[in-house]
Amino acid sequence: MLTRLVPVIGSRRARHIVERNFEVYRSQWLMLISGFFEPLFYLLSIGIGLNKLVGNLTVGGRVVSYAAFVAPGMLATSMMNGAVIDTIMNVFFRLKITHSYDSILATPLDVNDVALGEIGWATGRAAIYSASFIVCMILLGDAPSWWVLLCWPAALLTGVAFAGVGLASCTFVRSWQDFDMITLVQLPIFLFSATFFPITLYPRWLGALVQLSPLYQSAALLRGLSLGQFSGVMVLRAGYLVVFGLVGLSVAARRFARILTP
Amino acid sequence: MSGPPAHLAPVGGWSRWQRSWWYHAVVYAQTWRGSVVGAVVLPFLFLLAMGVGVGHLVAHHHGKVGGQSYLDFLAPSLLATTAMQLGSDESLWPVLGAIKWVRTYHAAAATPLEPEDVFVGKLSWVLTRALATSIIYTAVIGIFGALHSWWALTLPLVGGLVAVAFAAPLITWAARAQSDGPFVTYYRFATVPMFLFSATFYPVSAYPAALRPLVQIAPLYHGVALARAAASGHAQLGAIAAHVSVLAAMGAVGVVLGRRAMRRRLVD
Amino acid sequence: MSERGQGGAPVVVARGLTKRFGEFAAVRGIDVTVRPGESFGFLGPNGAGKTSTMRMVSAVSRPSAGELTIFGLDPRTHGPEIRARLGVVPQEDTLELELSVRWNLEIFGRYFDLPRALIRQRTQELLEFVQLADRADSRVDDLSGGMRRRLTIARALINQPEILILDEPTTGLDPQARHLVWDRLYRLKREGVTLIITTHYMDEAEQLCDRLVVMDHGTIVAEGTPRELIDAHSTREVVELRFDDDGDGDASGDGGRVARLGDLAERVEVLPDRVLLYVDDGDDVLSTVHREGIVPASALVRRSSLEDVFLRLTGRTLVE
């Protein structure tokens, strides 16, 4: 059972939300399965074409293929997008369109359970997707060392952190049109977090700015792990993601309480 | 209240599908918020990151791609991809929503509009948006210096054709759909693979010869090829005709089926 | 709005009108004639076929069999022309939630291809008519259910329709909002607009309808004015008795109680929560009941209503 893979966070009642989501999704199993294919498609595409065009890059003194350079960045991005789509799209849908939270709140569950449950569900999905992503990396030869397995917990951390922020932002969404705004924030983060090319390509001041991006920190952390290049900076990167996620969660909890219990 | 009954009043002279088009235009004008900013900013960001950023790496290692700089190669395919994206985004959830959740298409069907007018009005609105977005995209590509022929002026038409080729069948699908569940699957198994594999990021020659026909089946492949031909001015007439026919056929089949699907959905 | 008389050719004529969805027949060969200026009701419980009938009369849904003319025109061939002269208030509001009240009316006016100047003038008049003038620039999303209902009615009037078709116009509204809607509909009726209304509320039908048909299982089981229907299918008064001793699960307990009550009334209906006695003089019968030594927990004497007609005709209550 997928629900059993979901780590227990907060109140046990929150797991009801996780299970509820899963019930909703089970009828759409194709959608869940399809989540496995997305990383495969991306890595395959890069492996077929861009690998030849870009050639090898030097990362931390080690020469790696372009695909091996990009893969951890793609993993981080997939965690970000998955968390954002899951929390923002699904939560908004239930909050504003189907009002299913109102009926959930009529039960012994409270607002914190709802918020934690949504994040638990997002984490469960992130666990599955990141695992399949890592398997794809290994199969396609984009993982230079077995340290790549350590990417799994780091990817989960990324997923949870972005789910918290996603949950917070979805309380600000008024209508479908506001999703354009979210894309407008998400896309630059995706494109310029040194996912597709090394941060050294930027002028120094711009590079410093890119360091602020949580996606960059996640990508850099994952890249270090997959290449087996350990350093103390990794602890800082992980800490940055923890703080980022906690800020999002606390904002989300406060805003949720205000919206659902007027 | 005064005045003659409305059906005797002077009329604005708009045909019925045009009134449906106008409805979509009003809803957009009243609710667009971020999307116009996005239409201008996103092309810039994409071309900067992928065209210039990755292009730098490509130039360093590989040099030209298909005889062009990587930016020249990539920019038109991003325009075509954007048109596909717009044609998809506008056609699935918004249409099912207007039929099933807010039921505004049912409201329209209670007026002189026929279901076919609702379909054509929606499709023509998607075309309008695709043309506008593609004009902006073309201008941005021009700013990056990636246009090399007067044929580039036809890029917006390519964008419009691609958007309609996708929108017409997809609106049909949405008009028949009972739930939005499969829509996500469409994105995962159709738009994403097409975006990645339609010779968008590298030439079709990167694939083994046996796989190439598979790539060339993808509708987006034809849109990308058309856009690339328009931006560079290098093309064979036969190839252009083939690309246009594939996209036009998709649109035409979509229109025929979609008008019928909309009638069945709104009238019974 | 111009005065339109009660005379003239019928505006809606249906003969053997039938609507089938696959195997299921929602409407089974009904005959209906609506005359100009009258207020005509379809009464019946959910699933009686009212909405399917309304969608055909709105020239939207096509009849599966039978004849239907609206303004003397065939909706199969003259749909747009007919709909140009109709106003439709659907059961669920189909408003554009993200747009303002004003824009909702403007869009609709354009659907009818009205000139913008005329739409603006009509918008002002209609918003005053439904008492929403001060909310003209509010988003529909922010309106209450009653306000949305009134806006839907205003929207249906933008083309100055000759027939206004309302499907369950006040379902889900609070009593105050219902009375406001009824008041506006009554004014429209006085101005000569033909009203076609479905409802499962008796009081609504009695308030608004000159003439009505009772529908059940897709057929018409009775037709007439509310008064005629009551006279024909019920007694003048009704005594409602409630009993506490529901020993065997219903109020018919106490062995021969029902039989004894049956001797006192023309007709007795035993409902899960009460017993109805159909009589001419309620007070008289009630005192007899007490004299007979039958002691109800509560008793009520009232006039017969359409509810009683429906119960008589179908053996079921309207709101279950």
XYZ file of N, CA and C in Angstrom, chain B residues 22-158:
411
model
N -16.479 36.957 -28.469
C -16.457 38.188 -27.673
C -16.590 37.870 -26.187
N -17.420 36.890 -25.867
C -17.562 36.461 -24.470
C -16.218 36.022 -23.902
N -15.496 35.176 -24.647
C -14.199 34.715 -24.158
C -13.225 35.879 -24.014
N -13.320 36.819 -24.951
C -12.437 37.979 -24.882
C -12.720 38.799 -23.624
N -13.994 38.978 -23.311
C -14.351 39.755 -22.113
C -13.847 39.048 -20.856
N -14.107 37.750 -20.769
C -13.668 37.017 -19.575
C -12.156 37.144 -19.432
N -11.446 37.047 -20.548
C -9.995 37.162 -20.478
C -9.588 38.569 -20.050
N -10.192 39.568 -20.680
C -9.816 40.949 -20.380
C -10.089 41.292 -18.918
N -11.124 40.676 -18.356
C -11.484 40.988 -16.976
C -10.659 40.193 -15.964
N -10.034 39.126 -16.405
C -9.389 38.248 -15.423
C -7.940 37.905 -15.762
N -7.332 38.564 -16.751
C -6.031 38.089 -17.242
C -4.931 38.177 -16.197
N -4.947 39.252 -15.408
C -3.893 39.488 -14.406
C -2.484 39.201 -14.921
N -1.915 38.052 -14.543
C -0.494 37.849 -14.807
C -0.129 37.394 -16.199
N -1.110 36.916 -16.961
C -0.718 36.150 -18.136
C -0.077 36.988 -19.232
N -0.437 38.266 -19.317
C 0.187 39.079 -20.356
C 1.645 39.335 -20.006
N 1.881 39.619 -18.718
C 3.267 39.777 -18.267
C 4.032 38.501 -18.606
N 3.389 37.369 -18.309
C 4.020 36.088 -18.578
C 4.349 35.920 -20.050
N 3.423 36.339 -20.915
C 3.621 36.166 -22.347
C 4.864 36.904 -22.833
N 5.202 37.999 -22.162
C 6.382 38.768 -22.569
C 7.626 38.268 -21.839
N 7.472 38.016 -20.541
C 8.641 37.715 -19.715
C 9.152 36.294 -19.947
N 8.238 35.337 -20.061
C 8.676 33.951 -20.160
C 9.548 33.677 -21.388
N 9.191 34.197 -22.585
C 10.089 33.982 -23.722
C 11.500 34.501 -23.454
N 11.577 35.668 -22.832
C 12.875 36.245 -22.489
C 13.671 35.275 -21.629
N 13.011 34.788 -20.566
C 13.707 33.925 -19.618
C 14.164 32.634 -20.280
N 13.267 32.040 -21.074
C 13.609 30.778 -21.724
C 14.784 30.958 -22.679
N 14.712 32.007 -23.495
C 15.774 32.213 -24.471
C 17.085 32.529 -23.772
N 16.990 33.235 -22.658
C 18.187 33.591 -21.911
C 18.825 32.334 -21.313
N 18.018 31.519 -20.642
C 18.560 30.349 -19.954
C 18.990 29.263 -20.936
N 18.070 28.888 -21.824
C 18.357 27.772 -22.712
C 19.172 28.219 -23.933
N 18.734 29.295 -24.561
C 19.394 29.745 -25.778
C 20.787 30.285 -25.493
N 20.880 31.230 -24.575
C 22.169 31.865 -24.295
C 22.996 31.006 -23.337
N 22.403 30.584 -22.227
C 23.137 29.824 -21.211
C 23.640 28.495 -21.738
N 22.704 27.600 -22.089
C 23.106 26.305 -22.630
C 23.811 26.497 -23.969
N 23.335 27.502 -24.736
C 23.968 27.798 -26.023
C 25.462 28.062 -25.872
N 25.841 28.699 -24.766
C 27.249 28.970 -24.488
C 28.032 27.656 -24.383
N 27.432 26.695 -23.637
C 28.089 25.388 -23.485
C 28.191 24.668 -24.821
N 27.115 24.763 -25.612
C 27.098 24.071 -26.904
C 28.153 24.653 -27.837
N 28.211 25.982 -27.884
C 29.173 26.641 -28.765
C 30.596 26.230 -28.379
N 30.829 26.111 -27.091
C 32.146 25.778 -26.576
C 32.574 24.379 -27.015
N 31.620 23.456 -26.967
C 31.966 22.058 -27.209
C 31.745 21.628 -28.660
N 30.587 21.998 -29.181
C 30.095 21.398 -30.415
C 30.096 22.371 -31.579
N 29.993 23.644 -31.266
C 29.886 24.651 -32.330
C 28.472 24.766 -32.845
N 28.321 24.799 -34.177
C 26.993 25.003 -34.775
C 26.104 23.769 -34.630
N 24.802 24.019 -34.633
C 23.824 22.924 -34.604
C 22.999 23.020 -35.881
N 23.117 22.010 -36.710
C 22.388 22.047 -37.982
C 22.734 23.317 -38.768
N 23.980 23.749 -38.688
C 24.411 24.935 -39.422
C 24.010 26.251 -38.779
N 23.370 26.188 -37.587
C 22.936 27.421 -36.927
C 23.563 27.504 -35.539
N 23.525 28.705 -34.966
C 23.900 28.798 -33.558
C 22.811 28.095 -32.751
N 23.138 27.676 -31.510
C 22.136 26.950 -30.733
C 20.917 27.818 -30.463
N 21.150 29.108 -30.223
C 20.038 30.027 -29.982
C 19.114 30.079 -31.201
N 19.708 30.216 -32.408
C 18.903 30.248 -33.632
C 18.108 28.957 -33.793
N 18.757 27.856 -33.425
C 18.120 26.548 -33.567
C 16.948 26.387 -32.599
N 17.166 26.855 -31.359
C 16.212 26.575 -30.291
C 15.000 27.516 -30.301
N 15.253 28.811 -30.583
C 14.205 29.826 -30.398
C 12.892 29.487 -31.119
N 12.917 29.114 -32.398
C 11.630 28.826 -33.068
C 10.904 27.640 -32.449
N 11.665 26.642 -31.977
C 10.972 25.477 -31.416
C 10.287 25.849 -30.099
N 10.853 26.811 -29.374
C 10.175 27.244 -28.151
C 8.875 27.974 -28.481
N 8.887 28.734 -29.580
C 7.639 29.398 -29.997
C 6.570 28.356 -30.312
N 6.948 27.327 -31.056
C 5.968 26.293 -31.422
C 5.477 25.567 -30.174
N 6.395 25.286 -29.243
C 6.011 24.598 -28.015
C 5.026 25.435 -27.205
N 5.307 26.745 -27.143
C 4.406 27.636 -26.413
C 3.009 27.611 -27.022
N 2.943 27.581 -28.346
C 1.639 27.536 -29.017
C 0.908 26.238 -28.675
N 1.654 25.124 -28.639
C 1.043 23.846 -28.271
C 0.507 23.919 -26.837
N 1.320 24.483 -25.965
C 0.952 24.599 -24.555
C -0.325 25.431 -24.403
N -0.361 26.563 -25.114
C -1.525 27.437 -25.022
C -2.764 26.732 -25.578
N -2.584 26.072 -26.725
C -3.700 25.356 -27.329
C -4.227 24.263 -26.416
N -3.352 23.687 -25.576
C -3.781 22.643 -24.656
C -4.408 23.241 -23.399
N -3.703 24.207 -22.798
C -4.168 24.788 -21.527
C -5.560 25.397 -21.653
N -5.806 26.061 -22.782
C -7.075 26.770 -22.962
C -8.224 25.814 -23.253
N -7.894 24.592 -23.658
C -8.930 23.740 -24.234
C -9.450 22.671 -23.305
N -8.683 22.286 -22.288
C -9.114 21.151 -21.478
C -9.901 21.606 -20.251
N -9.219 22.024 -19.195
C -9.937 22.400 -17.975
C -10.932 23.538 -18.184
N -10.542 24.610 -18.890
C -11.525 25.693 -19.036
C -12.809 25.243 -19.734
N -12.695 24.355 -20.714
C -13.892 23.928 -21.445
C -14.742 22.984 -20.591
N -14.089 22.017 -19.964
C -14.854 21.107 -19.110
C -15.503 21.896 -17.973
N -14.770 22.877 -17.444
C -15.313 23.716 -16.370
C -16.554 24.462 -16.826
N -16.500 25.032 -18.030
C -17.630 25.812 -18.535
C -18.820 24.917 -18.856
N -18.566 23.618 -19.036
C -19.670 22.693 -19.304
C -20.190 22.093 -18.006
N -19.256 21.702 -17.138
C -19.648 20.872 -16.023
C -19.761 21.613 -14.695
N -18.819 22.506 -14.414
C -18.796 23.095 -13.080
C -19.551 24.415 -12.998
N -19.154 25.403 -13.819
C -19.880 26.678 -13.760
C -21.004 26.745 -14.784
N -20.992 25.830 -15.748
C -22.090 25.663 -16.704
C -22.397 26.908 -17.527
N -21.368 27.729 -17.759
C -21.628 28.942 -18.532
C -21.916 28.634 -20.002
N -21.417 27.499 -20.505
C -21.747 27.152 -21.888
C -23.229 26.782 -22.002
N -23.782 26.198 -20.940
C -25.214 25.913 -20.951
C -26.000 27.223 -20.989
N -25.506 28.214 -20.239
C -26.170 29.518 -20.260
C -26.175 30.073 -21.679
N -25.046 29.948 -22.368
C -24.966 30.470 -23.735
C -25.920 29.713 -24.660
N -26.067 28.403 -24.413
C -26.927 27.589 -25.283
C -28.406 27.906 -25.090
N -28.733 28.653 -24.026
C -30.126 29.055 -23.823
C -30.439 30.363 -24.542
N -29.443 30.959 -25.174
C -29.626 32.195 -25.951
C -29.654 31.805 -27.434
N -29.735 32.769 -28.329
C -29.758 32.378 -29.748
C -28.535 31.576 -30.186
N -27.468 31.555 -29.413
C -26.289 30.796 -29.820
C -26.590 29.302 -29.902
N -26.001 28.664 -30.901
C -26.095 27.214 -31.024
C -24.827 26.607 -30.443
N -24.865 25.329 -30.058
C -23.650 24.702 -29.518
C -22.457 24.834 -30.462
N -22.722 24.763 -31.768
C -21.630 24.911 -32.738
C -20.986 26.289 -32.628
N -21.815 27.301 -32.331
C -21.273 28.652 -32.182
C -20.362 28.731 -30.968
N -20.753 28.024 -29.912
C -19.931 28.014 -28.701
C -18.569 27.391 -29.016
N -18.588 26.295 -29.782
C -17.330 25.630 -30.141
C -16.454 26.546 -30.989
N -17.040 27.092 -32.045
C -16.247 27.913 -32.960
C -15.773 29.188 -32.262
N -16.624 29.743 -31.402
C -16.233 30.943 -30.662
C -15.025 30.676 -29.785
N -15.046 29.535 -29.108
C -13.917 29.182 -28.240
C -12.648 28.982 -29.056
N -12.785 28.215 -30.143
C -11.604 27.913 -30.959
C -11.013 29.196 -31.553
N -11.893 30.083 -31.997
C -11.377 31.315 -32.600
C -10.713 32.188 -31.535
N -11.192 32.064 -30.299
C -10.539 32.823 -29.237
C -9.149 32.249 -28.941
N -9.020 30.925 -28.955
C -7.700 30.309 -28.766
C -6.765 30.786 -29.880
N -7.292 30.832 -31.094
C -6.478 31.302 -32.220
C -6.013 32.738 -31.985
N -6.946 33.569 -31.508
C -6.601 34.966 -31.250
C -5.459 35.068 -30.248
N -5.590 34.322 -29.159
C -4.551 34.377 -28.132
C -3.224 33.845 -28.665
N -3.295 32.774 -29.455
C -2.064 32.188 -29.991
C -1.368 33.177 -30.924
N -2.155 33.870 -31.733
C -1.552 34.854 -32.641
C -0.869 35.949 -31.838
N -1.572 36.472 -30.818
C -1.015 37.559 -30.010
C 0.259 37.100 -29.305
N 0.195 35.918 -28.690
C 1.363 35.412 -27.972
C 2.533 35.190 -28.919
N 2.221 34.662 -30.122
C 3.300 34.380 -31.072
C 3.918 35.662 -31.623
N 3.103 36.691 -31.755
C 3.669 37.969 -32.217
C 4.687 38.468 -31.195
N 4.311 38.382 -29.920
C 5.242 38.806 -28.870
C 6.500 37.935 -28.887
N 6.282 36.629 -29.016
C 7.417 35.704 -29.016
C 8.363 36.010 -30.175
N 7.750 36.267 -31.345
C 8.571 36.582 -32.520
C 9.407 37.833 -32.269
N 8.782 38.829 -31.667
C 9.506 40.067 -31.380
C 10.675 39.794 -30.437
N 10.429 38.980 -29.407
C 11.500 38.684 -28.451
C 12.637 37.932 -29.152
N 12.278 36.977 -30.012
C 13.320 36.253 -30.754
C 14.125 37.235 -31.595
N 13.397 38.204 -32.165
C 14.083 39.226 -32.961
C 15.069 40.010 -32.112
N 14.674 40.341 -30.883
C 15.551 41.097 -29.988
C 16.820 40.291 -29.686
N 16.679 38.979 -29.595
C 17.849 38.130 -29.350
C 18.669 37.932 -30.628
N 18.208 38.511 -31.736
C 18.960 38.409 -32.994
C 18.881 37.050 -33.653
N 17.792 36.324 -33.417
C 17.705 34.963 -33.938
C 16.756 34.851 -35.135
N 16.405 35.984 -35.750
C 15.585 35.942 -36.972
C 16.479 36.293 -38.157
N 16.390 35.478 -39.209
C 17.327 35.680 -40.306
C 16.645 35.779 -41.656
N 15.334 36.008 -41.678
C 14.661 36.069 -42.968
C 13.348 36.829 -42.800
N 12.891 37.403 -43.905
C 11.573 38.053 -43.866
C 10.465 37.051 -43.638
N 10.761 35.774 -43.943
C 9.765 34.735 -43.704
C 9.406 34.647 -42.223
N 10.279 35.210 -41.382
C 10.010 35.182 -39.935
C 8.691 35.883 -39.608
N 8.255 36.768 -40.510
C 6.967 37.438 -40.280
C 5.808 36.445 -40.258
N 6.031 35.263 -40.815
C 4.953 34.264 -40.787
C 4.969 33.427 -39.498
N 5.927 33.682 -38.615
C 5.994 32.910 -37.365
C 4.689 32.948 -36.557
N 4.059 34.135 -36.421
C 2.783 34.144 -35.676
C 1.746 33.221 -36.303
N 1.744 33.132 -37.653
C 0.791 32.232 -38.304
C 1.089 30.784 -37.948
N 2.379 30.459 -37.882
C 2.759 29.103 -37.479
C 2.242 28.827 -36.071
